XYZ file of C-alpha atoms in Angstrom:
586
model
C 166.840 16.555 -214.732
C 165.678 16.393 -210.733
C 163.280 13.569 -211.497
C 166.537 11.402 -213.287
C 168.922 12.426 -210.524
C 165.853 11.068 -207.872
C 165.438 7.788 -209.681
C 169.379 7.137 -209.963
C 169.291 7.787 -206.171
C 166.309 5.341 -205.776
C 168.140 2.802 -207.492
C 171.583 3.598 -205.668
C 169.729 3.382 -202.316
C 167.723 0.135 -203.016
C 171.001 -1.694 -203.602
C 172.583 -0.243 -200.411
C 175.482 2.107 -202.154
C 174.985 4.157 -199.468
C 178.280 5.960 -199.916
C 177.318 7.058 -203.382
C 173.568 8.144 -202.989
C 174.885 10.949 -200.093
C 177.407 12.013 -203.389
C 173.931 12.467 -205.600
C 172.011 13.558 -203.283
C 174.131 16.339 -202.515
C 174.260 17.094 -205.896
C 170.081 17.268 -206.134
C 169.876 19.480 -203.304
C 171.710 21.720 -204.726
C 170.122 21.599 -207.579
C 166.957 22.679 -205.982
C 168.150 25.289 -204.335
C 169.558 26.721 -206.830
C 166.000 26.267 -208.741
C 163.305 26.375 -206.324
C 160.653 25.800 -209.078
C 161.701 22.613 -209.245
C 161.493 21.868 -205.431
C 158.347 20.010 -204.727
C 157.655 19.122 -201.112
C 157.564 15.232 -202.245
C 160.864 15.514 -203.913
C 162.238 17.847 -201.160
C 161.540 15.257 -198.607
C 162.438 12.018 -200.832
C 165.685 13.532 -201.244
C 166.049 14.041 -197.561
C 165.040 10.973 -196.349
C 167.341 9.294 -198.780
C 170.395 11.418 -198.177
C 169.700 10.855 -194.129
C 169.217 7.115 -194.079
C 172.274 6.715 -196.373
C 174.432 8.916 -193.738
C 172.584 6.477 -190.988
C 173.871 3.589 -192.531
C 177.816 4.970 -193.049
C 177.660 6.222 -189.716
C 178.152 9.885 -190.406
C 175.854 10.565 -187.528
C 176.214 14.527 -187.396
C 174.999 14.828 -191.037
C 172.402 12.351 -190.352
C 171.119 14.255 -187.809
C 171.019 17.225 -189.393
C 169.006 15.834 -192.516
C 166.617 13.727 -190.062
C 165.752 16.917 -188.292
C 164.728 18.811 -191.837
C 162.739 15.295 -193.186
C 160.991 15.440 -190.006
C 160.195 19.555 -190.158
C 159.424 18.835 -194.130
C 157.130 15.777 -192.891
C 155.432 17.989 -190.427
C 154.356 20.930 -193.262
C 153.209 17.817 -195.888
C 150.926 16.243 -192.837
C 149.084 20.039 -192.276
C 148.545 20.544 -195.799
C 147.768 16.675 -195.947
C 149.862 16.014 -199.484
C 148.881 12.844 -200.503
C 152.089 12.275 -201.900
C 153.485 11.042 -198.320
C 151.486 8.052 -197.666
C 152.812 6.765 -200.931
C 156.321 7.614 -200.080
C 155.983 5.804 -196.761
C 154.400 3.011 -197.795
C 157.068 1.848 -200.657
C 159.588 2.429 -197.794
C 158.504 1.781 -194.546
C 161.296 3.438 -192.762
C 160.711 6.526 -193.947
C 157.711 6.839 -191.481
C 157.834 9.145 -188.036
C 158.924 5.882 -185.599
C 161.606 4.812 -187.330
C 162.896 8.412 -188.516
C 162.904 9.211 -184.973
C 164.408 6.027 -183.635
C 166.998 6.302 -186.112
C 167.469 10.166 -184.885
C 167.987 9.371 -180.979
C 170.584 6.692 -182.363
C 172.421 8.556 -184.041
C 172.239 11.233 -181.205
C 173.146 8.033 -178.385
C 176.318 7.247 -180.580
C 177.578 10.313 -180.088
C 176.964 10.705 -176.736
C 174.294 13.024 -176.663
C 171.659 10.642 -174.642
C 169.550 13.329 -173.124
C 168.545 14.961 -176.921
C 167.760 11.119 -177.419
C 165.470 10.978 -174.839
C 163.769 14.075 -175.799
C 163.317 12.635 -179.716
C 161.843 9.599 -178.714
C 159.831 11.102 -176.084
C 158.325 13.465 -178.922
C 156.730 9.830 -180.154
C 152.482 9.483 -178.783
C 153.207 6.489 -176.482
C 150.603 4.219 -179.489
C 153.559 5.033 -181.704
C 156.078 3.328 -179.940
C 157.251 0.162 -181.286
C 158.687 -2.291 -178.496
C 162.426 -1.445 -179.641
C 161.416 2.180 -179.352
C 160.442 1.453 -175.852
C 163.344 -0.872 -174.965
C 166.215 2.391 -176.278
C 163.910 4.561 -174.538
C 164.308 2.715 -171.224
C 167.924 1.732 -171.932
C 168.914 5.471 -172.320
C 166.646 6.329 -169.053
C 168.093 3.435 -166.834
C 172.364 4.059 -167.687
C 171.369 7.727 -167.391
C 170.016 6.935 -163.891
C 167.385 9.561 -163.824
C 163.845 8.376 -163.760
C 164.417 4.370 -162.912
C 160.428 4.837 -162.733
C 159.955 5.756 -166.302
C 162.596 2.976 -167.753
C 160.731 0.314 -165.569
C 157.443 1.138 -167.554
C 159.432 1.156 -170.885
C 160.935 -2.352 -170.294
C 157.320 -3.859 -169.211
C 155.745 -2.655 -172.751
C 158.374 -4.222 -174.049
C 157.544 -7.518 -172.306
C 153.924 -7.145 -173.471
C 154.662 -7.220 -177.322
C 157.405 -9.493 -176.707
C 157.406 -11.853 -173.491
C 161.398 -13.095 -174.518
C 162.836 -10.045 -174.677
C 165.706 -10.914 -172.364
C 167.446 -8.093 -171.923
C 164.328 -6.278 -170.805
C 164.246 -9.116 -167.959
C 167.639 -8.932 -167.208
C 167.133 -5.247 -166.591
C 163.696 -5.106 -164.603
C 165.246 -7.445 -162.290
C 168.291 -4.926 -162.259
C 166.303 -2.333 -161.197
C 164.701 -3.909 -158.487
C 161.763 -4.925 -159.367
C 159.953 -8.106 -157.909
C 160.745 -11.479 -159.808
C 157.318 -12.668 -159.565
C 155.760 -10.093 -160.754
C 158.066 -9.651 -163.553
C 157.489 -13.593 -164.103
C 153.710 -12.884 -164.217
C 154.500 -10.206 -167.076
C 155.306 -12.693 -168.916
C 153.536 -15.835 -168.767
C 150.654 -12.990 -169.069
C 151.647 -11.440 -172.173
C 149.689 -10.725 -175.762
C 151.654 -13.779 -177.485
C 153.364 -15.958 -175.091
C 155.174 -18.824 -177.018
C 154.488 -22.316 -176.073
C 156.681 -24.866 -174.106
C 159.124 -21.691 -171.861
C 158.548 -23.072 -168.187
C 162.171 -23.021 -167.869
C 161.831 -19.265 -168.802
C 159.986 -18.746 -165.025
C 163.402 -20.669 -163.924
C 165.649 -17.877 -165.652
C 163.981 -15.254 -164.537
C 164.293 -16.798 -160.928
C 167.594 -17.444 -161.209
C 168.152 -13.855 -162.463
C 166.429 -12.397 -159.492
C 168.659 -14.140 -157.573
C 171.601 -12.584 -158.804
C 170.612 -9.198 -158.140
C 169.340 -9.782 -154.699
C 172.679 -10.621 -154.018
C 172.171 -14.921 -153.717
C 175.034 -15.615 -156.204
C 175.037 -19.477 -154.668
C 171.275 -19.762 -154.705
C 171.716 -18.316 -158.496
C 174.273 -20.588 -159.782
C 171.999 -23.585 -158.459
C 168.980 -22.007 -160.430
C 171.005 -21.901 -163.965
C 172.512 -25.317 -162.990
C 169.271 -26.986 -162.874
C 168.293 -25.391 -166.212
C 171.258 -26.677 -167.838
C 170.826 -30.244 -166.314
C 167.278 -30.203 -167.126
C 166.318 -28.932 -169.942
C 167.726 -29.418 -173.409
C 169.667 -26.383 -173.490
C 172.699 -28.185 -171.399
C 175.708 -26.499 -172.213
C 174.323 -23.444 -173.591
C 177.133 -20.988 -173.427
C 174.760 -18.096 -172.220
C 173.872 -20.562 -169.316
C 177.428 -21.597 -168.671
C 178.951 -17.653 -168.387
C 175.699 -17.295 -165.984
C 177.148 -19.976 -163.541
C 180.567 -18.983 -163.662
C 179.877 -15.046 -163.284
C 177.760 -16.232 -160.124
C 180.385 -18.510 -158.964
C 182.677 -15.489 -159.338
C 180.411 -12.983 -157.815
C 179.972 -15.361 -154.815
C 184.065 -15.601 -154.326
C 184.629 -19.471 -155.555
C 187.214 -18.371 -158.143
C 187.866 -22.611 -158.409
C 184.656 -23.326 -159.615
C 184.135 -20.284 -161.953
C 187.486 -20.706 -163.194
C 185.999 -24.153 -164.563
C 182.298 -22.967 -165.987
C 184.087 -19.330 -167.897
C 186.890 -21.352 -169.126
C 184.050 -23.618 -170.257
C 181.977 -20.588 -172.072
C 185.468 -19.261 -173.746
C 185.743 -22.689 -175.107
C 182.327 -22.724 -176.890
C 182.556 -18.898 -177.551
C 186.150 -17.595 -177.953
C 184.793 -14.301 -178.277
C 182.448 -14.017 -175.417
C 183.343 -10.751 -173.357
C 181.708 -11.305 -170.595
C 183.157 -14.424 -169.821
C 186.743 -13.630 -170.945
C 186.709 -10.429 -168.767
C 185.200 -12.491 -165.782
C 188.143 -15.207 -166.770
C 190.892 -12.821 -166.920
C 189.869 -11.393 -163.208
C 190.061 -15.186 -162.003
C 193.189 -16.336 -163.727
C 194.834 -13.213 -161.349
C 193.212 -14.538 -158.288
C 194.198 -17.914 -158.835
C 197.623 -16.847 -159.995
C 197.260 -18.957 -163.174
C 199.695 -16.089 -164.580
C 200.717 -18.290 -167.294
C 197.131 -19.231 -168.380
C 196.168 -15.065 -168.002
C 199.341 -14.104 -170.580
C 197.789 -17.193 -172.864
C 194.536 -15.458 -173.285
C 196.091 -11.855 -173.627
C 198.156 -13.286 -176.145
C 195.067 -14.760 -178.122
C 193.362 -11.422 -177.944
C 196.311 -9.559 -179.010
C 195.946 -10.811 -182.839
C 192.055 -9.913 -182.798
C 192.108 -6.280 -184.261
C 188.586 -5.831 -182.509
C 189.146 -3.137 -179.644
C 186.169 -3.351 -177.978
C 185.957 -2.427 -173.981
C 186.199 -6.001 -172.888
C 189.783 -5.986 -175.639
C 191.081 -3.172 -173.163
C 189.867 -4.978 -170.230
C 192.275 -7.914 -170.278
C 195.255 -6.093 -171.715
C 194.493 -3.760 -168.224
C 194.176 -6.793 -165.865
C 197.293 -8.520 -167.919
C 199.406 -5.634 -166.838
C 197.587 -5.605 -163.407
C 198.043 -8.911 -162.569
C 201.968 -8.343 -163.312
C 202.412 -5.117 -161.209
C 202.641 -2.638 -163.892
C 199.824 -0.787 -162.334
C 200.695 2.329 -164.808
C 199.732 0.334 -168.016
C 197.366 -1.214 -165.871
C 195.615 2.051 -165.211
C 195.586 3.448 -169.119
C 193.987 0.055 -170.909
C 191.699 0.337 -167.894
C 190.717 3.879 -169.107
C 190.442 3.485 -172.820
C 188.363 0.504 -171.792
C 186.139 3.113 -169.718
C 186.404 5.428 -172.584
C 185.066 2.729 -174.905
C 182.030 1.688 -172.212
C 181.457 3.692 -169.168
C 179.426 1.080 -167.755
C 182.322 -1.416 -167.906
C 182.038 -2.827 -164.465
C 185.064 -5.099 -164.076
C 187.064 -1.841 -165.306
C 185.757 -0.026 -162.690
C 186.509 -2.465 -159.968
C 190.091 -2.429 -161.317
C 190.320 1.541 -161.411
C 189.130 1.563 -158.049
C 191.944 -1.529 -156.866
C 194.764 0.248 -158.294
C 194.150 3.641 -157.307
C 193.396 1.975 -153.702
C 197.051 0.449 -154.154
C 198.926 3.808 -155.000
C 196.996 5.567 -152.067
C 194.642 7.753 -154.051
C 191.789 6.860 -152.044
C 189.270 9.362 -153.055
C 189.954 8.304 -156.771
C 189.513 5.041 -155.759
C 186.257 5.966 -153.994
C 184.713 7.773 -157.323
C 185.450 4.365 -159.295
C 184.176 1.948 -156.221
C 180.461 4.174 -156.304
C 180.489 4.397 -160.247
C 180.303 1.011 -159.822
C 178.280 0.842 -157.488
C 175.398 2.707 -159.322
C 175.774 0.033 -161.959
C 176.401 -3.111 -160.011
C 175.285 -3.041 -156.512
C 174.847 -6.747 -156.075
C 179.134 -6.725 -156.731
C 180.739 -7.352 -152.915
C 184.025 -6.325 -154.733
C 182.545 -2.449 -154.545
C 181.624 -2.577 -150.522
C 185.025 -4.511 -149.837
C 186.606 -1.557 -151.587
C 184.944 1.341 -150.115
C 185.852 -0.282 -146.989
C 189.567 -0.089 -147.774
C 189.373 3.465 -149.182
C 187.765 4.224 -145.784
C 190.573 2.672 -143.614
C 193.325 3.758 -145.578
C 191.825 7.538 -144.935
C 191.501 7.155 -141.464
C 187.789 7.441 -141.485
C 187.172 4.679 -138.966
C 183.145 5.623 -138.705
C 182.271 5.248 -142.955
C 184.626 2.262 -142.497
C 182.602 0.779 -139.729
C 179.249 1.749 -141.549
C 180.453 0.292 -144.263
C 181.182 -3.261 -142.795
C 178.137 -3.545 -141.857
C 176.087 -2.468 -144.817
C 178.471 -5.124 -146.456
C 177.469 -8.048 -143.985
C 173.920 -6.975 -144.211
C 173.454 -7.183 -147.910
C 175.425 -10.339 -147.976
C 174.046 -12.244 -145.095
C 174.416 -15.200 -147.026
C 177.807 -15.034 -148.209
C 181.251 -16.307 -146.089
C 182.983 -12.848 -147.932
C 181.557 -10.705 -145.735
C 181.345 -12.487 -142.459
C 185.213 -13.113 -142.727
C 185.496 -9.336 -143.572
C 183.944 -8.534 -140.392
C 185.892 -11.738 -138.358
C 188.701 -9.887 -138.925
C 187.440 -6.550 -137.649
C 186.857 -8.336 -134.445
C 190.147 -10.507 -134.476
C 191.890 -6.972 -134.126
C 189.315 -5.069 -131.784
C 190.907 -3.975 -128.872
C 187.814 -5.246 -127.291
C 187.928 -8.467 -125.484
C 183.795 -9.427 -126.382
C 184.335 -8.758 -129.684
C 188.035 -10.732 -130.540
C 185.517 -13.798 -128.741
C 182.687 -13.380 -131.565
C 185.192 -13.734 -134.061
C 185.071 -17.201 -134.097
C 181.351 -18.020 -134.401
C 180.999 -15.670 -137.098
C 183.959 -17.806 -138.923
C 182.283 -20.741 -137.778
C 179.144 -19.060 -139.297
C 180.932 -18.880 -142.558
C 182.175 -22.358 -142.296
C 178.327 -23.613 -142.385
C 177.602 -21.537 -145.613
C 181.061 -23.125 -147.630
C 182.937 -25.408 -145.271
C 185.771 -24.513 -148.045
C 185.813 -21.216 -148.249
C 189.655 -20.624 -148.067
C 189.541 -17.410 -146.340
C 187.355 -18.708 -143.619
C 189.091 -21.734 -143.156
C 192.756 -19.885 -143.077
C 191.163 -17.511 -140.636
C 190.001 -20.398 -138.397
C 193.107 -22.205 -137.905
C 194.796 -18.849 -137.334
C 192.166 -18.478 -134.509
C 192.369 -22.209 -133.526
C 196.141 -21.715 -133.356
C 196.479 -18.757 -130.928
C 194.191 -20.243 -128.555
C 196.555 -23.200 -128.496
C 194.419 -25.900 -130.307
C 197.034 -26.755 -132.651
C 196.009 -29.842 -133.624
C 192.505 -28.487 -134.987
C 194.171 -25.756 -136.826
C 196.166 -28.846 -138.675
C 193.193 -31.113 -138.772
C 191.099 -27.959 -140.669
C 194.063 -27.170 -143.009
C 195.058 -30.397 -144.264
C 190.810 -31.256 -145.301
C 191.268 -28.064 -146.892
C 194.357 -28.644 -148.926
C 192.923 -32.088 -150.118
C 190.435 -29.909 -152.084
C 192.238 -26.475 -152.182
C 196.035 -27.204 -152.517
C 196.634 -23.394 -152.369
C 200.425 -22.630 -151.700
C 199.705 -19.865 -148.617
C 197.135 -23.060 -147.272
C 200.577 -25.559 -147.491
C 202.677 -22.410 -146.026
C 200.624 -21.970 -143.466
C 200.726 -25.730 -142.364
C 204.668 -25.136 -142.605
C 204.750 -22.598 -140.073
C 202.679 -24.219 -137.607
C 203.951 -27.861 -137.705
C 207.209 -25.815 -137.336
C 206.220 -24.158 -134.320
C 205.301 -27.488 -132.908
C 209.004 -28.226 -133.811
C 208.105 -30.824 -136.648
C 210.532 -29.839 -139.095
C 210.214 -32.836 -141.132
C 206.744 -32.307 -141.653
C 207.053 -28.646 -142.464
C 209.505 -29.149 -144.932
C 207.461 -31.119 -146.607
C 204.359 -28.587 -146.803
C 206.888 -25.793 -147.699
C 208.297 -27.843 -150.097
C 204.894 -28.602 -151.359
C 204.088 -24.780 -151.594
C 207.216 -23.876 -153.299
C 206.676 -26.383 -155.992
C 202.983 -24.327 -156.657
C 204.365 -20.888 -156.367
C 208.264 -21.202 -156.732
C 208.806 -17.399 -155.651
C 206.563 -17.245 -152.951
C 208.955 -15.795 -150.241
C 207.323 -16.404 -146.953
C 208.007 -20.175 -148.110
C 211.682 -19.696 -148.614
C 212.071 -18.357 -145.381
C 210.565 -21.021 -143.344
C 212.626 -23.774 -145.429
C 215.604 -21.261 -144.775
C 214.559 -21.213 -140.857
C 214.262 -24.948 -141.188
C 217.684 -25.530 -142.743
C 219.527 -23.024 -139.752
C 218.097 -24.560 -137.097
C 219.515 -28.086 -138.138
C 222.768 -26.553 -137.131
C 221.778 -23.905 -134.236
C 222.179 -25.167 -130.766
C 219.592 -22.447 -130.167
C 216.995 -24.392 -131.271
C 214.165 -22.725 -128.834
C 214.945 -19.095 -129.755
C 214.545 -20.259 -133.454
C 211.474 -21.845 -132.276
C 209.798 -18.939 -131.058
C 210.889 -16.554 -133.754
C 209.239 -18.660 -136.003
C 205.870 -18.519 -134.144
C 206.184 -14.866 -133.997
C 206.330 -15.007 -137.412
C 203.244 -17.416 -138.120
C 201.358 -14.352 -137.150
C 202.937 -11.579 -138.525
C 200.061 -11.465 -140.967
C 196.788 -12.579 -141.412
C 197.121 -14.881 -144.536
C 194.519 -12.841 -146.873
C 193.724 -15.706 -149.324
C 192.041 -14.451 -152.542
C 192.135 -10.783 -151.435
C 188.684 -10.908 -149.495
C 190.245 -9.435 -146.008
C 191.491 -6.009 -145.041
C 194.714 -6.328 -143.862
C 195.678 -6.380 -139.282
C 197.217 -2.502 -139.947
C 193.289 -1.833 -141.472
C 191.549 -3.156 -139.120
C 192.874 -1.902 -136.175
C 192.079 1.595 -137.267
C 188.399 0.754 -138.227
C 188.087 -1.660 -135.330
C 183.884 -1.471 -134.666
C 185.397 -1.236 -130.679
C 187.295 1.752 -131.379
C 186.004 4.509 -128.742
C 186.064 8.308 -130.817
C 185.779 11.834 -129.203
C 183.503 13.306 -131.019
C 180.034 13.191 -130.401
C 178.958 10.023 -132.663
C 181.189 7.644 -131.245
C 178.436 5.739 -129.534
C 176.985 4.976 -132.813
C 179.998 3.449 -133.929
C 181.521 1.604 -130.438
C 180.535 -1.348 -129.130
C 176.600 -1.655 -130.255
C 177.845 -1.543 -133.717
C 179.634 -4.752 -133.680
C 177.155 -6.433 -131.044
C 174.066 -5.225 -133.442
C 175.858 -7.145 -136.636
C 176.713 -9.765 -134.500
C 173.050 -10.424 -133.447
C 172.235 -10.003 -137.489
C 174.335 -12.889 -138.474
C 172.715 -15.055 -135.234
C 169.577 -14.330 -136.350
């Protein structure tokens, strides 16, 4: 009777009816319990192996682990007493053999959370054992567990020496820090390196990049691969130069190359979580509902799903519905960067700073090329009063991005509110400093004609504004043009610019008012007073386009020129800001 019952299961499992073979399995086991004269070690562990693999594959991982652990203790006592019996079991089915039974055991053990008891099971493997996807889950587990990056750096390189285009075990050796040369060398040095991949020393260059923090240099180095090579327009290669175009702050241009990479992949998650993030900073509010409403009738909630339903709601000011999707999309992947960023914004916005700083660092230990992390610590930082971490933390920021306009118009507006008069002079050169990098970088530029415009050089502030418009027509950009060719009283032309503003962003108040100014003093004999309350108000704030800049009320309390009481002040005063300062020179 067993030996029918195991060759009906043998039959059920070789045409995958996976459900049914855990039904007669069951059944055998039982039977041989019940009978233990019947239970041979062969059959014990046939049955075993059968009943465990079939669980595997219906995902009923805590019964699969249970019957992997006994095949394995079963395989043990048939290997001391050397039954021939399991070479010819493991030979008709190859993954019945230790590997794969014990790669199939930490799986089960990662799905459900349990990565540390998957480390151990794989660990148990003799390092010749190890297959290179053995090594690559090994190192995977090691590196998001973040506790020997040593020991997942060696796992990815064996995985590079069987298999030289194992991407992901680039993308994460670059991750980690190590050197792009030598991971390059890795390579083009491994067992069987395929012919014709120069452009492969390009990717991983361009990767390197990334992670070092040179998103421009990056987007250049995956542009020239897709101009050169025959895989232009490759939608891998395309996400790649929008997510660097949006890492580096140029929300125009990555609008264009993810909206690009949805189009060839509608279901591309990195690039429609990336997208979503830049419809909001572009206001394309319209085009961000669009694509929530196209992912609304795909019944596929995966992280990125909850993702764009969270920045939907975020982008709208719901910030409560905002905060839940953003949780079940944490719930779904904890290592859901763009989630964490937007954890870490909205608890910044309700005040919950310390929540905000536990999202801001869990993203940090996963992404700490991101400048969206340091800008936010910095804000958590201000809004708590803690002037010193703030300080430390605007320079870390300009540091790490020395190449980047972000943060040198973060810390231009640390000086523009110093109550020291050295530093409020430096503010300028390090604008103009971002100016070299991206002559239209918004920020910069709005931040430069603000500065242009209280020293009284009106007509440069105007000059840089209007070039900028040309290719930037952003609505605070033709705002800001109102207010100032109002202060110069030339209402006709500010009319036209609010005009022009209103007709991008219809509710934007600080538009109304200045055509509301405009049309009162057509009729005020008062015309001066007017005047001047209207340059008061062209400086009531600091025009933060795309979010990048703290706000004046921030600043002043982390000022770098701030003098403390306590005994570290001098580490924080005016060296701090004159030692960045010389950085950026440099």
């Amino acid at each position: 009777m067993e030996t029918v019952l195991l060759s009906n299961i043998k039959k059920l499992y070789d045409n995958e009816l996976y459900s049914s073979v855990i039904t007669a399995a069951s059944l055998l086991t039982t039977l041989l319990q019940n009978k233990r004269s019947l239970a041979t070690p062969e059959i014990e562990y046939n049955v075993l192996m059968f009943h465990a693999n079939a669980c595997y594959q219906e995902k009923q991982y805590r019964m699969a682990i249970k019957q992997l652990n006994a095949a394995l203790l079963m395989r043990k006592f048939m290997t001391r007493y050397k039954n021939a019996h399991l070479v010819s079991i493991e030979s008709t089915y190859e993954h019945f053999g230790e590997t794969e039974t014990r790669y199939r055991l930490a799986m089960s053990h990662r799905e459900l959370g349990e990565s540390a008891l998957a480390i151990s099971v794989l660990q148990a493997l003799p390092a010749k054992a190890r297959t290179p996807k053995v090594h690559l889950l090994l190192a995977k587990l090691i590196h998001h567990g973040g506790s020997n990056s040593i020991e997942a750096i060696l796992n990815y390189k064996e995985v590079l020496r069987e298999c030289p285009m194992a991407m992901e075990a680039i993308d994460s050796l670059l991750e980690l820090g190590v050197d792009g040369i030598e991971v390059n060398s890795l390579v083009m040095n491994a067992s069987t390196v395929p012919k014709n991949i120069e452009w492969l020393s390009t990717w991983i260059k361009g990767h390197a990049q990334l992670y070092s923090r040179k998103h421009m240099e990056a987007s250049k180095t995956f542009q020239n691969i897709n101009n050169k090579t025959q895989f232009h327009q490759n939608e891998y290669l395309i996400t790649l130069i929008g997510k660097c175009f949006y890492y580096y702050g140029n929300s125009t241009q990555a609008q264009h190359y993810l909206e690009t990479a949805v189009m060839l992949n509608p279901y591309n998650w990195d690039a429609i979580m990336c997208l979503s993030v830049v419809f909001e900073y572009n206001q394309k509010l319209q085009e961000l509902e669009k694509l929530t409403a196209q992912l609304t009738n795909i019944h596929e909630f995966t992280s990125g799903h909850w993702f764009v339903l969270a920045q939907s709601f975020y982008a709208n000011g719901k910030l409560d519905k905002a905060s839940s999707f953003a949780n079940k999309a944490l719930a779904v992947n904890p290592r859901n960067v763009e989630a964490q960023l937007l954890r870490g914004k909205i608890c910044l916005q309700i005040r919950r700073h310390k929540d905000a700083i536990y999202y801001f660092r869990s993203a940090q230990c996963i992404a700490n090329y991101r400048f969206e992390v340091y800008k936010g610590l910095f804000h958590c930082y201000v809004g708590m009063k803690r002037a010193k971490e703030a300080q430390t933390m605007c320079a870390l920021t300009v540091r790490y991005f020395r190449e980047s306009p972000r943060s040198l118009v973060m810390f231009a507006r640390t000086l523009v509110n110093s109550a020291h008069p050295n530093a409020k002079k430096s503010a300028k050169k390090v604008v103009g400093k971002a100016l070299e990098i991206d002559e239209h970088y918004a920020p910069a530029v709005a931040l430069m004609a603000e500065l242009c415009h209280s020293e009284g050089e009106t007509q440069e502030a105007i000059a840089l504004l209007k070039k900028q418009v040309i290719v930037y027509p952003h609505y605070k950009l033709f705002t800001m043009l109102g207010d100032i060719l109002a202060h110069e009283k030339d209402l006709n032309g500010a009319l036209e610019y609010y005009t022009t503003a209103l007709s991008n962003e219809p509710t934007y108040q600080r538009a109304l008012d200045g055509v509301n100014a405009l049309g009162k003093a057509q009729w005020s004999n008062t015309k001066n007073e007017q005047d001047t309350s209207m340059a008061s108000s062209a400086n009531e704030d600091e025009w933060p386009i795309e979010c990048d800049e703290p706000s004046v009320e921030a600043v002043e309390l982390s000022s770098p020129a701030v003098q403390n009481d306590d005994d570290e002040s001098d580490t924080f005063s005016d060296p701090f800001w004159q030692e960045v300062n010389a950085d950026i020179t440099n």
